[in-house]
Each structure stands twice: as C-alpha cells, then as structure tokens.
Amino acid sequence: MNNAAIGSPLQRIFLEALVLCVFAAVVGISLNYQLIFNAFSGKTVAVPTVAVVAVPDVASDNAAPIAPLPFPVELDELESLLAAGAVLVDARSASAYRQEHLSGAVSLPFAEVESKLDNFKQQVDLKRTLIAYCSGYGCPDSFDLGVILLQAGYAEVLVYEGGEPEWRAAGLPLVGGD
Amino acid sequence: MACCRITAGGGRLMLFSGKIVYHGSRLILAAVFIYSGLIKIQDVAAFAGEIANYQLFPYAWNYLIAAILPYLELLCGVLLLINRRVRPAVMVLTLLNLVFIVVLVSALSRGLDISCGCFNPDSANHNSLSTALWRDLGLLVLMVGTWVLHGIRCRLEVE
C-alpha cells in the first residue's frame, strides 16, 4: 500500500463528514432562525408549559374566567424592578440554590412549593413584585411557579426566562457555594 | 455499495459473524441517534436550556448548538439506518460522543446538579450524569466497532 491509498479514503470520509455537518447546520439554522435570532438579540423567548389556567367556576355555568398569568421580563428591565423593591424568586432545587443563585434571590423550589409556600408568604409580603427564575429558556419551573404565586395572592409576578445562565453570561453577581 | 462478494474458506465464517455484529451495532446506533435527534427537535428551546445548564458556552450560543445538534444526530442516524455513508456518519457521531464525554466529565467534576439533556429535554426528568457517561462510553465502543467492521467487511468481500 502506498501513502496515497491510505490518505485519500480518509480524506474523502473526512470531507463527507464535513458535508454532513454543514448540511445539518443549514437545516437546523433555517428551521430555527427566529429562536436563534431572539437569543442573540437578547429578546425573551417565552416557553410556557401552562398556556391557560382555568379557574373552577363555582358561581355559574358560564365559561370559567382565565387566571392571570405571569408576564415575561427581560434582563435589561430587571435592574429598575429590583431597585423598586422587586424580589427575585429562585424556582430551582434547594441544592442548586445553595450552590449558586442570583444575588438577593429567595429560594422557593417549584418541586417543594406546596410545603414551602406558607413560609414564603410569611417572609415576603403579598404586595411585593416577584420575579421568578430557574435554569434559563426552556426551564418551565419559573413560569409554573409564577402561576402558583399569582393564585396564592401575589399581585404582580414576573418571569425572568433567561434565568441563571443569562444572568451569569451578563457578568452579574452570583452568590453561593457555602 | 461496491463491497458485495463473499469469499470461500475461513473468511466466510468471519465475514458472517462480522456482518451480524456490524449490522447490529449500526442499527443500535441508528435507533439511538434517530430517537435522540427527533425528541430534541420537538423542543429546541428546552434543549438549549439543558445545554445552558452545563455553563460552558456564552448564553446565546446554547441556542445555536441546540438548533444544529439534533439535525446532525438525526442525519447520521438515518445514514446508519439505510447503510449509506456509514463511515462519515460514524466519524461525526464519534467526535460528538467524545465531546459529550468530555462535557459530562466536566459537569461531574464541578458537581453540577443537572439533567444530562441527552434525550428528553424535560427538566422534570433528571437523568444521572454518571449513567449518561457510561452510556456514552458504551456507544463509543459500538461506534469504533462499526467503523472497524465496516472496513474489514469491505476488504473481505472485495478480495
């Protein structure tokens, strides 16, 4: 066997592998350009897992009213909201919160909301604006927690969809590791 | 494919058993990556969230990776299924798998409490990172086997 016989099939395989990657990239980007564009331009991509929340209608047989849903909030709006007294609520697990969380955030894990909500309500006044977050876009817990907090009586609940990853990427302070 | 003539003698048994193992590995890999690709394509944003949990890439880049990776897995899986361009597909999947292994080891070493995001990008369904690591090592063995057996099979059949 000479060197050309060894080298050329491998080169061909490598080139074909490269073509596969380029083809997949073109298809993937074409089909998801809006999502990618939004992510790179910092726009909020709402990924609600609870589209509408119907409240049981006890007063009449008419269609049930739609429960209020938390509004999404973007990173650049957080500063003014926090300065005005809003409270960050970490919907991730308690261990993730202990490890690292947004500076000033209060822990209320979505998985434990039933057992911890009463204690949370004693700590945080119902008039305060809440901003729920979890592990970024695609993480449904912050939105779902927001729905529950609104049902629990909080007047204004917002969801920071970018969550911990976007906060970290922006170089904003994280607390934890204790 | 050009490699399609069976030789006589001892090579025949080797060829037969090799063929079984080769096609078995190829089809297992095809099933795994077609499933993996299809399930991630259904919710790219959620998959981006899973990648972001690894805290390795700048924020928006997670979305770009999440948009491309499932299609690459699906494409390679389909090529393995139809037994065409097997080696290029295996090369891509092997490189991806090596990256996954490095990423999983990195996450484990940092003690991250996250879902591996390997298949279903559902935060309620947490897969153990160490389980995912062992699974990726198993897939790596299948990939190497498929690559090697594809070459041996072709050589034996062409001779």
Coordinates of C-alpha atoms in Angstrom, one line a residue:
Chain A
M1 CA 0.0 0.0 0.0
N2 CA 1.3 3.5 -0.7
N3 CA 0.6 6.6 1.2
A4 CA -1.9 8.0 -1.3
A5 CA -4.0 4.8 -1.0
I6 CA -4.1 5.3 2.8
G7 CA -4.6 9.0 2.8
S8 CA -7.2 9.6 0.1
P9 CA -10.1 7.4 1.5
L10 CA -9.7 9.0 5.0
Q11 CA -9.7 12.4 3.4
R12 CA -12.8 11.5 1.5
I13 CA -14.5 10.3 4.7
F14 CA -13.5 13.5 6.5
L15 CA -14.8 15.6 3.7
E16 CA -18.1 13.7 3.6
A17 CA -18.4 14.1 7.4
L18 CA -17.8 17.8 7.0
V19 CA -20.6 18.0 4.4
L20 CA -22.9 16.2 6.8
C21 CA -22.1 18.9 9.5
V22 CA -22.7 21.7 7.1
F23 CA -25.9 20.2 5.8
A24 CA -27.2 19.7 9.4
A25 CA -26.2 23.3 10.3
V26 CA -28.0 24.8 7.3
V27 CA -31.2 22.8 8.0
G28 CA -31.1 23.4 11.8
I29 CA -30.5 27.2 11.5
S30 CA -33.1 27.6 8.7
L31 CA -35.8 25.9 10.7
N32 CA -34.9 27.7 14.0
Y33 CA -33.7 31.1 12.8
Q34 CA -36.3 33.0 14.8
L35 CA -35.2 31.3 18.0
I36 CA -31.6 31.9 17.3
F37 CA -32.1 35.5 16.3
N38 CA -34.1 36.1 19.5
A39 CA -31.4 34.5 21.7
F40 CA -28.6 36.5 20.0
S41 CA -30.5 39.8 20.2
G42 CA -31.5 39.2 23.8
K43 CA -35.2 39.0 23.2
T44 CA -37.3 37.0 25.6
V45 CA -38.4 33.6 24.2
A46 CA -41.4 32.6 26.3
V47 CA -41.7 28.9 26.7
P48 CA -44.9 28.5 28.8
T49 CA -45.8 25.0 29.8
V50 CA -49.2 26.2 31.1
A51 CA -50.8 28.1 28.3
V52 CA -54.0 29.0 30.1
V53 CA -55.1 28.2 33.6
A54 CA -58.8 27.8 34.0
V55 CA -60.1 28.5 37.5
P56 CA -63.0 26.3 38.5
D57 CA -66.2 28.2 38.1
V58 CA -68.4 27.9 41.2
A59 CA -70.6 30.9 40.5
S60 CA -72.2 30.0 37.2
D61 CA -72.3 27.5 34.4
N62 CA -70.6 30.1 32.1
A63 CA -67.1 29.6 30.8
A64 CA -64.6 29.8 33.6
P65 CA -62.5 33.0 33.8
I66 CA -58.9 32.7 32.9
A67 CA -56.5 33.0 35.8
P68 CA -53.8 35.7 35.5
L69 CA -50.5 34.6 34.1
P70 CA -47.1 35.9 34.9
F71 CA -45.6 38.2 32.4
P72 CA -42.1 37.6 31.0
V73 CA -39.4 40.1 31.9
E74 CA -36.0 40.7 30.2
L75 CA -32.6 41.2 31.7
D76 CA -32.4 44.9 30.9
E77 CA -35.6 45.5 32.8
L78 CA -34.5 43.7 36.0
E79 CA -32.3 46.5 37.3
S80 CA -35.1 49.0 37.6
L81 CA -37.5 46.4 39.0
L82 CA -35.1 45.3 41.7
A83 CA -34.3 48.9 42.6
A84 CA -38.0 49.4 43.0
G85 CA -38.2 46.6 45.6
A86 CA -39.0 43.5 43.5
V87 CA -37.9 40.2 44.9
L88 CA -36.1 37.5 42.9
V89 CA -37.5 34.0 43.5
D90 CA -35.4 31.0 42.6
A91 CA -37.6 28.1 41.4
R92 CA -34.7 25.6 41.1
S93 CA -33.9 22.9 43.6
A94 CA -32.7 23.9 47.1
S95 CA -29.3 22.3 46.4
A96 CA -28.9 24.3 43.1
Y97 CA -29.8 27.5 45.1
R98 CA -27.2 26.7 47.8
Q99 CA -24.6 26.1 45.1
E100 CA -25.2 29.4 43.4
H101 CA -28.0 31.8 42.9
L102 CA -28.7 35.3 41.7
S103 CA -27.7 37.9 44.3
G104 CA -30.6 38.7 46.5
A105 CA -32.8 35.8 45.4
V106 CA -35.1 33.9 47.8
S107 CA -35.4 30.1 47.3
L108 CA -38.8 28.6 46.6
P109 CA -38.2 25.3 44.7
F110 CA -41.1 24.5 42.4
A111 CA -40.9 20.9 43.4
E112 CA -41.5 21.8 47.1
V113 CA -43.9 24.7 46.6
E114 CA -46.7 23.0 48.4
S115 CA -44.8 22.6 51.6
K116 CA -42.8 25.9 51.5
L117 CA -45.4 28.3 50.2
D118 CA -46.9 29.3 53.6
N119 CA -43.4 30.0 55.0
F120 CA -42.6 32.0 51.9
K121 CA -45.8 34.1 52.3
Q122 CA -44.8 34.9 55.8
Q123 CA -41.4 36.1 54.6
V124 CA -42.4 38.0 51.5
D125 CA -45.3 40.5 51.6
L126 CA -48.1 39.9 49.1
K127 CA -47.7 43.5 47.8
R128 CA -44.1 42.9 46.7
T129 CA -43.4 42.3 43.0
L130 CA -41.9 38.9 42.4
I131 CA -39.6 37.8 39.7
A132 CA -39.3 34.0 39.3
Y133 CA -36.4 32.4 37.5
C134 CA -34.9 29.0 37.0
S135 CA -32.3 27.5 34.6
G136 CA -33.0 29.7 31.6
Y137 CA -35.1 29.4 28.5
G138 CA -36.8 26.0 28.2
C139 CA -36.9 25.6 32.0
P140 CA -40.7 25.6 32.8
D141 CA -40.4 25.8 36.6
S142 CA -40.3 29.6 36.8
F143 CA -43.4 30.1 34.8
D144 CA -45.3 27.3 36.6
L145 CA -44.2 28.8 40.0
G146 CA -45.3 32.2 38.8
V147 CA -48.8 30.9 38.1
I148 CA -49.0 29.4 41.6
L149 CA -47.7 32.6 43.2
L150 CA -50.4 34.6 41.4
Q151 CA -53.0 32.1 42.6
A152 CA -51.6 32.5 46.1
G153 CA -52.4 36.1 46.1
Y154 CA -49.4 38.0 44.9
A155 CA -50.5 40.9 42.8
E156 CA -47.6 41.1 40.4
V157 CA -45.4 38.1 39.4
L158 CA -43.0 38.2 36.5
V159 CA -40.9 35.5 35.0
Y160 CA -37.3 36.1 34.0
E161 CA -36.9 33.5 31.3
G162 CA -33.2 34.0 30.8
G163 CA -32.7 32.8 34.3
E164 CA -29.4 31.9 35.9
P165 CA -27.5 31.2 32.7
E166 CA -28.2 34.6 31.1
W167 CA -27.5 36.4 34.4
R168 CA -24.2 34.6 34.6
A169 CA -23.3 35.3 31.0
A170 CA -24.0 39.0 31.6
G171 CA -21.4 39.0 34.4
L172 CA -23.9 39.9 37.1
P173 CA -23.3 38.9 40.7
L174 CA -24.0 35.3 41.8
V175 CA -24.0 34.2 45.5
G176 CA -23.5 30.7 46.9
G177 CA -21.1 27.9 47.2
D178 CA -21.4 28.0 51.0
Chain B
M1 CA -22.0 -0.3 -2.0
A2 CA -19.2 -1.8 -4.0
C3 CA -18.2 -4.4 -1.5
C4 CA -20.5 -7.4 -2.1
R5 CA -18.7 -10.7 -3.0
I6 CA -18.3 -13.4 -0.4
T7 CA -15.0 -15.4 -0.4
A8 CA -14.6 -19.1 0.3
G9 CA -12.8 -20.7 3.3
G10 CA -12.3 -19.4 6.8
G11 CA -13.1 -15.8 5.8
R12 CA -16.7 -16.9 5.2
L13 CA -17.4 -17.6 8.9
M14 CA -15.6 -14.4 9.9
L15 CA -17.5 -12.5 7.4
F16 CA -20.8 -13.9 8.5
S17 CA -20.3 -13.2 12.2
G18 CA -18.7 -9.9 11.4
K19 CA -21.7 -8.9 9.4
I20 CA -24.1 -9.8 12.2
V21 CA -22.1 -7.7 14.7
Y22 CA -21.6 -4.9 12.2
H23 CA -25.3 -4.6 11.3
G24 CA -26.3 -5.0 14.9
S25 CA -24.0 -2.1 16.0
R26 CA -25.1 0.0 13.0
L27 CA -28.8 -0.4 13.8
I28 CA -28.5 0.2 17.5
L29 CA -26.6 3.4 16.8
A30 CA -29.2 4.4 14.2
A31 CA -32.0 3.8 16.6
V32 CA -30.3 5.7 19.4
F33 CA -29.5 8.8 17.4
I34 CA -32.7 9.0 15.4
Y35 CA -34.6 8.9 18.6
S36 CA -32.3 11.3 20.3
G37 CA -32.5 13.8 17.3
L38 CA -36.3 13.6 16.9
I39 CA -37.1 14.1 20.6
K40 CA -34.8 17.2 20.8
I41 CA -36.1 18.7 17.5
Q42 CA -39.6 18.8 19.1
D43 CA -38.4 21.3 21.7
V44 CA -35.2 23.1 20.7
A45 CA -35.7 25.8 23.3
A46 CA -35.8 23.3 26.1
F47 CA -32.7 21.5 24.8
A48 CA -31.0 24.9 24.7
G49 CA -31.8 25.2 28.4
E50 CA -30.3 21.8 29.1
I51 CA -27.1 22.8 27.3
A52 CA -27.0 26.1 29.2
N53 CA -27.1 24.2 32.5
Y54 CA -23.6 22.9 31.7
Q55 CA -22.4 26.5 31.9
L56 CA -19.9 26.0 29.2
F57 CA -20.9 28.4 26.3
P58 CA -21.9 32.0 26.1
Y59 CA -25.6 32.3 26.6
A60 CA -26.9 32.7 23.0
W61 CA -24.6 30.0 21.6
N62 CA -26.5 27.4 23.5
Y63 CA -29.4 28.1 21.1
L64 CA -27.2 27.8 18.0
I65 CA -25.9 24.4 19.2
A66 CA -29.4 23.3 20.2
A67 CA -30.7 24.2 16.7
I68 CA -28.0 22.2 14.9
L69 CA -27.1 19.2 17.0
P70 CA -30.4 17.3 16.8
Y71 CA -30.4 17.5 13.0
L72 CA -26.9 16.3 12.9
E73 CA -27.8 13.3 15.1
L74 CA -30.9 12.6 13.0
L75 CA -29.0 12.8 9.7
C76 CA -26.2 10.5 10.9
G77 CA -28.8 8.1 12.4
V78 CA -30.7 7.9 9.1
L79 CA -27.5 7.3 7.1
L80 CA -26.6 4.4 9.5
L81 CA -30.1 3.0 9.2
I82 CA -30.0 2.9 5.4
N83 CA -26.4 1.7 5.4
R84 CA -25.1 4.6 3.3
R85 CA -22.1 6.9 4.1
V86 CA -21.6 4.8 7.2
R87 CA -18.0 5.8 8.0
P88 CA -18.6 9.6 7.6
A89 CA -21.7 9.3 9.8
V90 CA -19.7 7.2 12.4
M91 CA -16.9 9.7 12.3
V92 CA -19.3 12.6 13.1
L93 CA -21.0 10.7 15.8
T94 CA -17.7 9.6 17.4
L95 CA -16.5 13.1 17.5
L96 CA -19.8 14.3 19.0
N97 CA -19.7 11.4 21.5
L98 CA -16.2 12.3 22.6
V99 CA -17.3 15.9 23.1
F100 CA -20.3 14.7 25.1
I101 CA -18.0 12.6 27.3
V102 CA -15.7 15.5 28.0
V103 CA -18.7 17.7 28.8
L104 CA -20.2 15.1 31.2
V105 CA -16.8 14.6 32.9
S106 CA -16.5 18.4 33.3
A107 CA -20.1 18.6 34.7
L108 CA -19.4 15.8 37.1
S109 CA -16.1 17.2 38.3
R110 CA -17.9 20.6 39.0
G111 CA -20.6 18.8 40.9
L112 CA -23.5 20.2 38.8
D113 CA -26.9 19.0 39.8
I114 CA -28.5 19.0 36.3
S115 CA -30.2 16.7 33.8
C116 CA -27.8 15.4 31.2
G117 CA -30.2 16.5 28.4
C118 CA -29.1 13.5 26.3
F119 CA -32.5 12.5 25.2
N120 CA -35.6 14.1 26.5
P121 CA -35.1 17.8 27.3
D122 CA -37.5 17.8 30.1
S123 CA -36.4 19.3 33.4
A124 CA -38.7 17.1 35.4
N125 CA -37.0 14.0 34.0
H126 CA -33.5 14.2 35.5
N127 CA -31.0 11.6 34.1
S128 CA -27.9 10.9 36.1
L129 CA -24.8 12.3 34.6
S130 CA -22.8 9.3 35.5
T131 CA -25.3 7.0 33.9
A132 CA -25.1 9.2 30.8
L133 CA -21.3 8.9 30.9
W134 CA -21.4 5.1 31.0
R135 CA -24.0 5.1 28.2
D136 CA -21.8 7.3 26.0
L137 CA -18.8 5.1 26.6
G138 CA -20.9 2.1 25.5
L139 CA -21.9 4.0 22.4
L140 CA -18.3 4.8 21.7
V141 CA -17.5 1.1 21.7
L142 CA -20.3 0.5 19.2
M143 CA -19.0 3.3 17.0
V144 CA -15.4 2.0 17.0
G145 CA -16.8 -1.5 16.3
T146 CA -19.0 -0.2 13.4
W147 CA -16.0 1.7 11.9
V148 CA -13.6 -1.2 12.1
L149 CA -16.1 -3.9 11.0
H150 CA -17.2 -1.8 8.0
G151 CA -13.6 -1.7 6.8
I152 CA -12.9 -5.4 7.4
R153 CA -16.2 -6.4 5.8
C154 CA -15.4 -4.4 2.7
R155 CA -11.9 -5.8 2.4
L156 CA -13.0 -9.4 2.8
E157 CA -15.8 -9.0 0.3
V158 CA -13.8 -7.2 -2.3
E159 CA -10.9 -9.7 -2.2

